[in-house]
mmCIF file of C-alpha atoms and ligand atoms in Angstrom:
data_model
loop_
_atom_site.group_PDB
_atom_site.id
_atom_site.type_symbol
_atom_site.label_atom_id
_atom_site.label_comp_id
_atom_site.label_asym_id
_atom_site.label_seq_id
_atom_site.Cartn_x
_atom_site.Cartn_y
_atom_site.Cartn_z
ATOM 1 C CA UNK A 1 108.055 126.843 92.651
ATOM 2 C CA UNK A 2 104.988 125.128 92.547
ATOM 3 C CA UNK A 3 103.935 122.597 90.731
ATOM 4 C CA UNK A 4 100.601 122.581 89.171
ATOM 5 C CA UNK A 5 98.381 119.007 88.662
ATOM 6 C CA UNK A 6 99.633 119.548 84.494
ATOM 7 C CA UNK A 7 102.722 119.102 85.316
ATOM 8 C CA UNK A 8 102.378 115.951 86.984
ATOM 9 C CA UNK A 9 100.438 114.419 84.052
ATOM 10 C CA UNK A 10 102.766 115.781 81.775
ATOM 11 C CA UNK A 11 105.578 113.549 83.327
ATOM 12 C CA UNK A 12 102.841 110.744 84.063
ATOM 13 C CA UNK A 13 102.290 111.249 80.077
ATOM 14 C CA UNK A 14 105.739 110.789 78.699
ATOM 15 C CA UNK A 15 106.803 107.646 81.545
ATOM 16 C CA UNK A 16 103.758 106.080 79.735
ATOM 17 C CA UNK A 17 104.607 106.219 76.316
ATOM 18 C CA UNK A 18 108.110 104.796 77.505
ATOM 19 C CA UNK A 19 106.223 101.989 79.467
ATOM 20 C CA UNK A 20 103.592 101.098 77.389
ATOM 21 C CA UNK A 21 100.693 99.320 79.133
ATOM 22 C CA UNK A 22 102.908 98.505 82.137
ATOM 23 C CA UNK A 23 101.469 99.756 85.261
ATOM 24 C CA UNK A 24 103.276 99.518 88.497
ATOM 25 C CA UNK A 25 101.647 98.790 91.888
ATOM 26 C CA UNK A 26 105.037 99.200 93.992
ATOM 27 C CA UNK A 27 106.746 102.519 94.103
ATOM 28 C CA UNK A 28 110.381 102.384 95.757
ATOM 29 C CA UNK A 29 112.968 104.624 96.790
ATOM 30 C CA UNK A 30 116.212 103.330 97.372
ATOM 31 C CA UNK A 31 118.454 105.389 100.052
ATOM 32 C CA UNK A 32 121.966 105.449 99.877
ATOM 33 C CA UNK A 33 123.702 102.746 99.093
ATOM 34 C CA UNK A 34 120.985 100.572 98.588
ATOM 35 C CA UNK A 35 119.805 101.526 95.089
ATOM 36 C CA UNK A 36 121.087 98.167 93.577
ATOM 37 C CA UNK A 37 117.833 96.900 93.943
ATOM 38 C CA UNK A 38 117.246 98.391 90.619
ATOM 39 C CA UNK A 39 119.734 96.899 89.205
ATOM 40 C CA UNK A 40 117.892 94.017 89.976
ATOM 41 C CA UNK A 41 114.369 94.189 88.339
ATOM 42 C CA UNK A 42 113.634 92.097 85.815
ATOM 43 C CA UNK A 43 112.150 92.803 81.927
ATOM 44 C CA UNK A 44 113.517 96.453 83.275
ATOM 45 C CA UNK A 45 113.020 99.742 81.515
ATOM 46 C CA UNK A 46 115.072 102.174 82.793
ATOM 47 C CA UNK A 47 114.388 105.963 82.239
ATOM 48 C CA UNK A 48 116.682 108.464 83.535
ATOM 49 C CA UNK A 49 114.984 111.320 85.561
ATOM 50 C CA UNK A 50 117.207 113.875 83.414
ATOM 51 C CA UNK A 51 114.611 112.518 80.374
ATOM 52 C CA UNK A 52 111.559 113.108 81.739
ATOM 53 C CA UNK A 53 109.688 116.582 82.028
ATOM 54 C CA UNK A 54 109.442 118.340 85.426
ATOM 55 C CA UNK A 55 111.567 116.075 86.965
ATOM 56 C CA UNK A 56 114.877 116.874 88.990
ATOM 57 C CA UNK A 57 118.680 115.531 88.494
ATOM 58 C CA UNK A 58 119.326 112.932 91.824
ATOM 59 C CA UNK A 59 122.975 114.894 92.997
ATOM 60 C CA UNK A 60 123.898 112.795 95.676
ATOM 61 C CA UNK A 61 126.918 109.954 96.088
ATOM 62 C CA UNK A 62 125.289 106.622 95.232
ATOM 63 C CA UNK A 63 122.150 107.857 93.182
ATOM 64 C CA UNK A 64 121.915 106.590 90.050
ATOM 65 C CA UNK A 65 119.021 109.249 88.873
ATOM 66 C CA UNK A 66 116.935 107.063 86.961
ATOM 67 C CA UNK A 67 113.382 105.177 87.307
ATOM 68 C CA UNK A 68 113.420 101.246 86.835
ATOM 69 C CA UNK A 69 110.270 99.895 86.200
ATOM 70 C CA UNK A 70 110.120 96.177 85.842
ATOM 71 C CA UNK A 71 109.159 93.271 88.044
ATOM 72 C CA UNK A 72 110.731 92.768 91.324
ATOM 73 C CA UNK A 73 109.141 88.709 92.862
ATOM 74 C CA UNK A 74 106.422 88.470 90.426
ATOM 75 C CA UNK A 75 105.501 92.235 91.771
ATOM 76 C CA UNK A 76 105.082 95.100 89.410
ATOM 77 C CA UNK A 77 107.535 97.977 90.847
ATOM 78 C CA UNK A 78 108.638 101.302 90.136
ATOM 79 C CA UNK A 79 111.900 101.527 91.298
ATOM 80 C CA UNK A 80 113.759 105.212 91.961
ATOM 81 C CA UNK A 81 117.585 104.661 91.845
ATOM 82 C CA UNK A 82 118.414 107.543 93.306
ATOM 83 C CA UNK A 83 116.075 110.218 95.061
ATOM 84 C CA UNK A 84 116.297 113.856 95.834
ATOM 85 C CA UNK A 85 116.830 115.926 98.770
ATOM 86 C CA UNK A 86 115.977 119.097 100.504
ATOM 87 C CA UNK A 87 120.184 119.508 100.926
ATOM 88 C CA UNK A 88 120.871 119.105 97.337
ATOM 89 C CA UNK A 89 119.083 122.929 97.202
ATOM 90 C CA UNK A 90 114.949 121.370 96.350
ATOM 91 C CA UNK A 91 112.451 122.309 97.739
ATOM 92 C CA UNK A 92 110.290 119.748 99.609
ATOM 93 C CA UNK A 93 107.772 119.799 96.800
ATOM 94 C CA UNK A 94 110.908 118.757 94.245
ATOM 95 C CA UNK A 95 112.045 116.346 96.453
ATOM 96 C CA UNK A 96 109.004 114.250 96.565
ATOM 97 C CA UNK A 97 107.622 115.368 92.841
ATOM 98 C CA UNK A 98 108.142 111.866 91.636
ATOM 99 C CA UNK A 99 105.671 110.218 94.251
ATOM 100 C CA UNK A 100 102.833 111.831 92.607
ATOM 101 C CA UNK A 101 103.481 111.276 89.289
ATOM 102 C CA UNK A 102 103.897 107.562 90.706
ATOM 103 C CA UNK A 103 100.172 107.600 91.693
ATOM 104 C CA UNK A 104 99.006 109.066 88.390
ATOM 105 C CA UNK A 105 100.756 105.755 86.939
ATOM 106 C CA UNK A 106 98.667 103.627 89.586
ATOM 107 C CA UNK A 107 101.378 103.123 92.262
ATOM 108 C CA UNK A 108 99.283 102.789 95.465
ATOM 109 C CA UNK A 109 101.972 101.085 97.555
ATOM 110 C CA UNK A 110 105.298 103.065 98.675
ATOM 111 C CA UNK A 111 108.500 101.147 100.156
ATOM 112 C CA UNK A 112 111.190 103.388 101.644
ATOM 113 C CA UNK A 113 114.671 102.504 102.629
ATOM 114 C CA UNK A 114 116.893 104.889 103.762
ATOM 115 C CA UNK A 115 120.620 104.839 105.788
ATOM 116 C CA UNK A 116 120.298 106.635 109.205
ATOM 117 C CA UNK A 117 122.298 107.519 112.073
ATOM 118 C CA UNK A 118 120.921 105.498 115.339
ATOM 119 C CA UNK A 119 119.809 107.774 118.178
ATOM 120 C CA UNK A 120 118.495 104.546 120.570
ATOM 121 C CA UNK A 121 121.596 103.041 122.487
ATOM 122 C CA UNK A 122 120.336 99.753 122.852
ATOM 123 C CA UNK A 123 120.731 99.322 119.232
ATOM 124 C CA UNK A 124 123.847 98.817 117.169
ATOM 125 C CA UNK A 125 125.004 99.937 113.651
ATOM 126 C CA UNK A 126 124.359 97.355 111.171
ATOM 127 C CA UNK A 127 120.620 96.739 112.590
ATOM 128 C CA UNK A 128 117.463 97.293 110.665
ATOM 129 C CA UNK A 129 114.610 99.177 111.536
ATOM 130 C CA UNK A 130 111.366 99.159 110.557
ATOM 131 C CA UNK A 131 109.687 103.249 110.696
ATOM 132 C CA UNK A 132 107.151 103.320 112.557
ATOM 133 C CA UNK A 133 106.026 106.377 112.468
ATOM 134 C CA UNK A 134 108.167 110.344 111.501
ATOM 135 C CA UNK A 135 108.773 113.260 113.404
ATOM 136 C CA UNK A 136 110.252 116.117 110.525
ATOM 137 C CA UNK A 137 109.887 118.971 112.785
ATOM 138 C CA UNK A 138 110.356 122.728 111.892
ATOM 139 C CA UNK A 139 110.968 123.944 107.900
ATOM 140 C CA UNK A 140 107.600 123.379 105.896
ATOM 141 C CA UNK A 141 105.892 120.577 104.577
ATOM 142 C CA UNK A 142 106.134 119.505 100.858
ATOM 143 C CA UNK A 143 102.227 119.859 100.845
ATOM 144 C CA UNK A 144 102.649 123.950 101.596
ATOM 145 C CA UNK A 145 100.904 125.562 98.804
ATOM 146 C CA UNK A 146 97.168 125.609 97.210
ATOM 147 C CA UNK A 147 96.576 122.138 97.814
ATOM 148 C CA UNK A 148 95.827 119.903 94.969
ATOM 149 C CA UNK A 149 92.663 118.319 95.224
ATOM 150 C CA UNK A 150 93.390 116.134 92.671
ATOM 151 C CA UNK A 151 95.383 114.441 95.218
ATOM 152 C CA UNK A 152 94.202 114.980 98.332
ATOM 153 C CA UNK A 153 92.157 116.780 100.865
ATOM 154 C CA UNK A 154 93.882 120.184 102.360
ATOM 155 C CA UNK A 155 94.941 119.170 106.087
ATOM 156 C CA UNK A 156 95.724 114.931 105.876
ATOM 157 C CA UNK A 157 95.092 113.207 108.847
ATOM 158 C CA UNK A 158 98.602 112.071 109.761
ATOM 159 C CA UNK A 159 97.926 109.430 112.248
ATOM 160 C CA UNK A 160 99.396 106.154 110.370
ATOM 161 C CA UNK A 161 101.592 107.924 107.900
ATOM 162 C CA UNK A 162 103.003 104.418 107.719
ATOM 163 C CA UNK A 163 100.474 101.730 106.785
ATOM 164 C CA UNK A 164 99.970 99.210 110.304
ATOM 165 C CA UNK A 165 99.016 96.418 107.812
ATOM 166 C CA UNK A 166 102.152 96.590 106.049
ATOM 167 C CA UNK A 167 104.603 96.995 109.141
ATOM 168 C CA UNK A 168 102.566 94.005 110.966
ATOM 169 C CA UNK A 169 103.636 91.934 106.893
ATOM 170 C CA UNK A 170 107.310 93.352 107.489
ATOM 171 C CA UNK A 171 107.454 92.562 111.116
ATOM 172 C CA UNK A 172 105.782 88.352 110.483
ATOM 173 C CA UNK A 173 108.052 88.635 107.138
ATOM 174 C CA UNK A 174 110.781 89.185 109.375
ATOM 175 C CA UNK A 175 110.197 86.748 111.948
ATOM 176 C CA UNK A 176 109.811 84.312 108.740
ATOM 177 C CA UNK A 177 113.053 84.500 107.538
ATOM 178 C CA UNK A 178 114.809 84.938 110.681
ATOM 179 C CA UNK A 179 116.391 88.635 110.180
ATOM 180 C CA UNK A 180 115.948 90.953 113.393
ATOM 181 C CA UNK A 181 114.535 93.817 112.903
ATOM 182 C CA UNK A 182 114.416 97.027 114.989
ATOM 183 C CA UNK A 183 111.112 99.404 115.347
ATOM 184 C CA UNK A 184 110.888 103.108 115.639
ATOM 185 C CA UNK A 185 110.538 106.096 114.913
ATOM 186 C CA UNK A 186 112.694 108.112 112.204
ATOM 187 C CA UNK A 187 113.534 111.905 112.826
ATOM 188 C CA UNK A 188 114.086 114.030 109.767
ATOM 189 C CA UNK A 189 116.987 116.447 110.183
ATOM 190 C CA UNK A 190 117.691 118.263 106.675
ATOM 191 C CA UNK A 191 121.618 117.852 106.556
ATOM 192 C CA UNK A 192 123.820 118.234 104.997
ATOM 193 C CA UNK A 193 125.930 118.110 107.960
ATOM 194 C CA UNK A 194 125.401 115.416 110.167
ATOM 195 C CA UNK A 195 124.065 116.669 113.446
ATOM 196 C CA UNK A 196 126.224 118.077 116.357
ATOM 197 C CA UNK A 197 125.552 115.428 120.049
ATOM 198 C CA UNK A 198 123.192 117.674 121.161
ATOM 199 C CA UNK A 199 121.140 117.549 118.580
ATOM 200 C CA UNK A 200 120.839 113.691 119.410
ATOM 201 C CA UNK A 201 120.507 114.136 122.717
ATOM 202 C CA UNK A 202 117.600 116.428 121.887
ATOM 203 C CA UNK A 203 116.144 113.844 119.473
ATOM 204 C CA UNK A 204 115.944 110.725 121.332
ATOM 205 C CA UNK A 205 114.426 112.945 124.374
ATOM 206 C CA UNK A 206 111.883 113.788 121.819
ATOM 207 C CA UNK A 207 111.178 110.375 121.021
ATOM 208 C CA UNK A 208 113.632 109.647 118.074
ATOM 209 C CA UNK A 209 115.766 105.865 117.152
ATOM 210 C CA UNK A 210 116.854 107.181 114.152
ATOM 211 C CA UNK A 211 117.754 110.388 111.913
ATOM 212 C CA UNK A 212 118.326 110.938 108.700
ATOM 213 C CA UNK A 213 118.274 113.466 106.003
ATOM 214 C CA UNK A 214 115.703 112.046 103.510
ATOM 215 C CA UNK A 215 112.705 110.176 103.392
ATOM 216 C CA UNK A 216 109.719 111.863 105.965
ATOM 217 C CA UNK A 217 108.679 114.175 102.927
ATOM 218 C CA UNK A 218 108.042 111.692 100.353
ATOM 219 C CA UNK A 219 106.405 109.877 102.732
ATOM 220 C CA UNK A 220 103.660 113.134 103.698
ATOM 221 C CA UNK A 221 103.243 113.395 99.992
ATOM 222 C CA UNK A 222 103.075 109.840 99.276
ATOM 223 C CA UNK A 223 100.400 109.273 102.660
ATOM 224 C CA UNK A 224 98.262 112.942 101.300
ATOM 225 C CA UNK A 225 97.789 110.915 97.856
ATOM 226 C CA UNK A 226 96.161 107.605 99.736
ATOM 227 C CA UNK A 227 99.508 105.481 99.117
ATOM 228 C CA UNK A 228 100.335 102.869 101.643
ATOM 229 C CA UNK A 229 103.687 103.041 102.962
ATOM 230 C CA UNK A 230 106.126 100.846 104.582
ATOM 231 C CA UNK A 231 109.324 102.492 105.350
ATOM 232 C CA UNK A 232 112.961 100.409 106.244
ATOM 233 C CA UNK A 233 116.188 102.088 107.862
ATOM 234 C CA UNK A 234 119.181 100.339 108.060
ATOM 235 C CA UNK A 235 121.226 102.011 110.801
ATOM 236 C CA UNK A 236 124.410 102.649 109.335
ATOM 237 C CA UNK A 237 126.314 104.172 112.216
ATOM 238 C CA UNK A 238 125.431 105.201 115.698
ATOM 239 C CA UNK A 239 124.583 108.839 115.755
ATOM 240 C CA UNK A 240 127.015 111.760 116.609
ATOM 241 C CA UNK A 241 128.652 111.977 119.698
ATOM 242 C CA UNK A 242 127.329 108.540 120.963
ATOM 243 C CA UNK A 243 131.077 106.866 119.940
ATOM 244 C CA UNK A 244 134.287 108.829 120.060
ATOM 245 C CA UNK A 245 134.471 109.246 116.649
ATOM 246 C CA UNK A 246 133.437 111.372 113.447
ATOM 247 C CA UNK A 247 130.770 109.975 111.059
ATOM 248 C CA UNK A 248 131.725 109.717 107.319
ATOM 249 C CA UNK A 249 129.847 109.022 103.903
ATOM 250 C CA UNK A 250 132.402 106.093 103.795
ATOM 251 C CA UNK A 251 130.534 104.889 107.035
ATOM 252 C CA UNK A 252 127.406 104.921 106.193
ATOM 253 C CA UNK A 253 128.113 103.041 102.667
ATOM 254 C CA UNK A 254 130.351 101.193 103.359
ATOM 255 C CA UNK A 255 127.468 100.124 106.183
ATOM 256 C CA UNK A 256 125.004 100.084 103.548
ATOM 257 C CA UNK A 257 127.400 97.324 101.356
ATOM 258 C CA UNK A 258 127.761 95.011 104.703
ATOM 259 C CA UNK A 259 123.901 94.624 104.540
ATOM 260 C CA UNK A 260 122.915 94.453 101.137
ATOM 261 C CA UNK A 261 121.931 90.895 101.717
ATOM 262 C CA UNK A 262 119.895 90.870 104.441
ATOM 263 C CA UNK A 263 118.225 94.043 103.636
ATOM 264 C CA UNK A 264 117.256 93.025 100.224
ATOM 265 C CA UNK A 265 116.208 89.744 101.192
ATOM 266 C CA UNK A 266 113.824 91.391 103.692
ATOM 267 C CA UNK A 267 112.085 93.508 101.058
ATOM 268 C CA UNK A 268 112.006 91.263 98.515
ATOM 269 C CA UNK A 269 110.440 88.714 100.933
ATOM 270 C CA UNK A 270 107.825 91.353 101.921
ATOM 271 C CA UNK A 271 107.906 92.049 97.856
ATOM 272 C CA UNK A 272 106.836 88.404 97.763
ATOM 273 C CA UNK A 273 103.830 89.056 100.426
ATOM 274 C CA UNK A 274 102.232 92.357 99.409
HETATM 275 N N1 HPA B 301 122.565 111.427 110.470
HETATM 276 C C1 HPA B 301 121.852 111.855 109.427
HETATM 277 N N2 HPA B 301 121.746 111.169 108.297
HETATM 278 C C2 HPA B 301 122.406 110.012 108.207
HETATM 279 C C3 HPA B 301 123.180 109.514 109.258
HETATM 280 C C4 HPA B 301 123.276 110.265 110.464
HETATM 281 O O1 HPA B 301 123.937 109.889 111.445
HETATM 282 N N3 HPA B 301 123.704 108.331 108.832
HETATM 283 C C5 HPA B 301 123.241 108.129 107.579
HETATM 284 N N4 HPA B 301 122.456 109.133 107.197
#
């Protein structure tokens, strides 16, 4: 299916008459397990995605399915609790529908967290990462289609698909309030099954610290539309067949809980900076 530049003012249309004259700067997606960030915004108005035309149900464990708009440290944010994914059965142009219709609403900033398996052995589960940069290799791009100019030019120049001003704010915010933080580059893999060891071993020789299942197509569709982006992994367990051991959901929240307060402490200090 694809969309057409209606549709995404027909959703822009009816968030607005639920928002009023609120406009939000900050658009967010919250991976698993972190979504409670939403539960944190302030004068909140909450719309649940099932409300609003075009958009898709979030399926996973740990979405909440619903757009928070408030303030989040004085900032004005659009908060998704909850995002979709090419493994729920969307296409990449569903999954990353609701960064558009962000822009139409004047978002021009994107921040990304996600949970991802860590490919670099130096590293240990429990660490943060800021992306650096994406490699989602092979199935197509959420852009495939006639190209809507209304959003951006045909072939995007993907060179700084995340922002360098906004990972040199995470990495001083960072340094500011004393929370390491990791740097590299996220590998999409589209699940739902985690990936087998030589998968890994094929990722990190391709350049890979992380993968994950989400995230590198918003963030093409979020770059083609001139939004800056600064993306955030927390590396919930090391990646398959680096421990003896199988990796679980329960991992990889349970991961996701353990860091709640350093993760949202670094984003809403870098919240506080934008
Ligand atoms: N692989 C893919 N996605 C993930 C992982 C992983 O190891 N951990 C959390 N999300």
């Amino acid at each position: 299916m694809e969309y057409t530049y209606e549709q995404y003012q027909a959703s822009a249309a009816y968030l607005r008459q639920q928002i009023g004259t609120f406009c939000p700067d900050v658009a967010m997606v919250l991976g698993s397990g972190l979504g409670y960030m939403g539960d944190e915004v302030e004068q909140a108005i909450a719309v649940s995605y099932a409300d609003i035309p075009h958009f898709k149900p979030s399926t996973a464990p740990g979405h909440k399915g619903r757009l928070v708009f408030g303030l989040l440290e004085g900032q004005r944010v659009a908060v998704m609790q909850g995002r979709m994914h090419h493994y729920e059965g969307y296409s990449y142009e569903e999954v990353s529908y609701a960064l558009r219709v962000l822009r139409l609403l004047g978002a021009q900033t994107l921040i990304v967290t996600n949970a991802a398996g860590c490919v670099n052995t130096d590293w240990q589960a429990g660490d943060l990462m800021l992306i650096t940069d994406q490699i989602k290799f092979f199935l197509e791009s959420p852009l495939r289609g006639p190209n809507l100019p209304q959003f951006g030019v045909r072939f995007p120049d993907a060179s700084h698909l995340y922002t360098p001003a906004l990972q040199e704010l995470a990495r001083e915010t960072a340094a500011e309030q004393g929370i390491e933080i990791r740097q590299g580059v996220y590998m999409y893999f589209p699940g739902p099954q985690y990936e087998t060891p030589a998968e890994i071993r094929a990722a990190r020789l391709l350049g890979a610290d992380a993968v994950g299942m989400s995230t590198a197509p918003e963030v093409i569709t979020a770059a083609h539309c001139g939004m800056n982006v600064l993306g955030f992994t927390l590396l919930s367990n090391m990646a398959a067949g680096i421990l003896d051991q199988p990796l679980s959901e329960e991992e990889v929240l349970a991961a996701a809980a353990a860091c709640r307060e350093k993760f949202s402490g670094l984003i809403r200090a870098c919240l506080r900076k934008l």
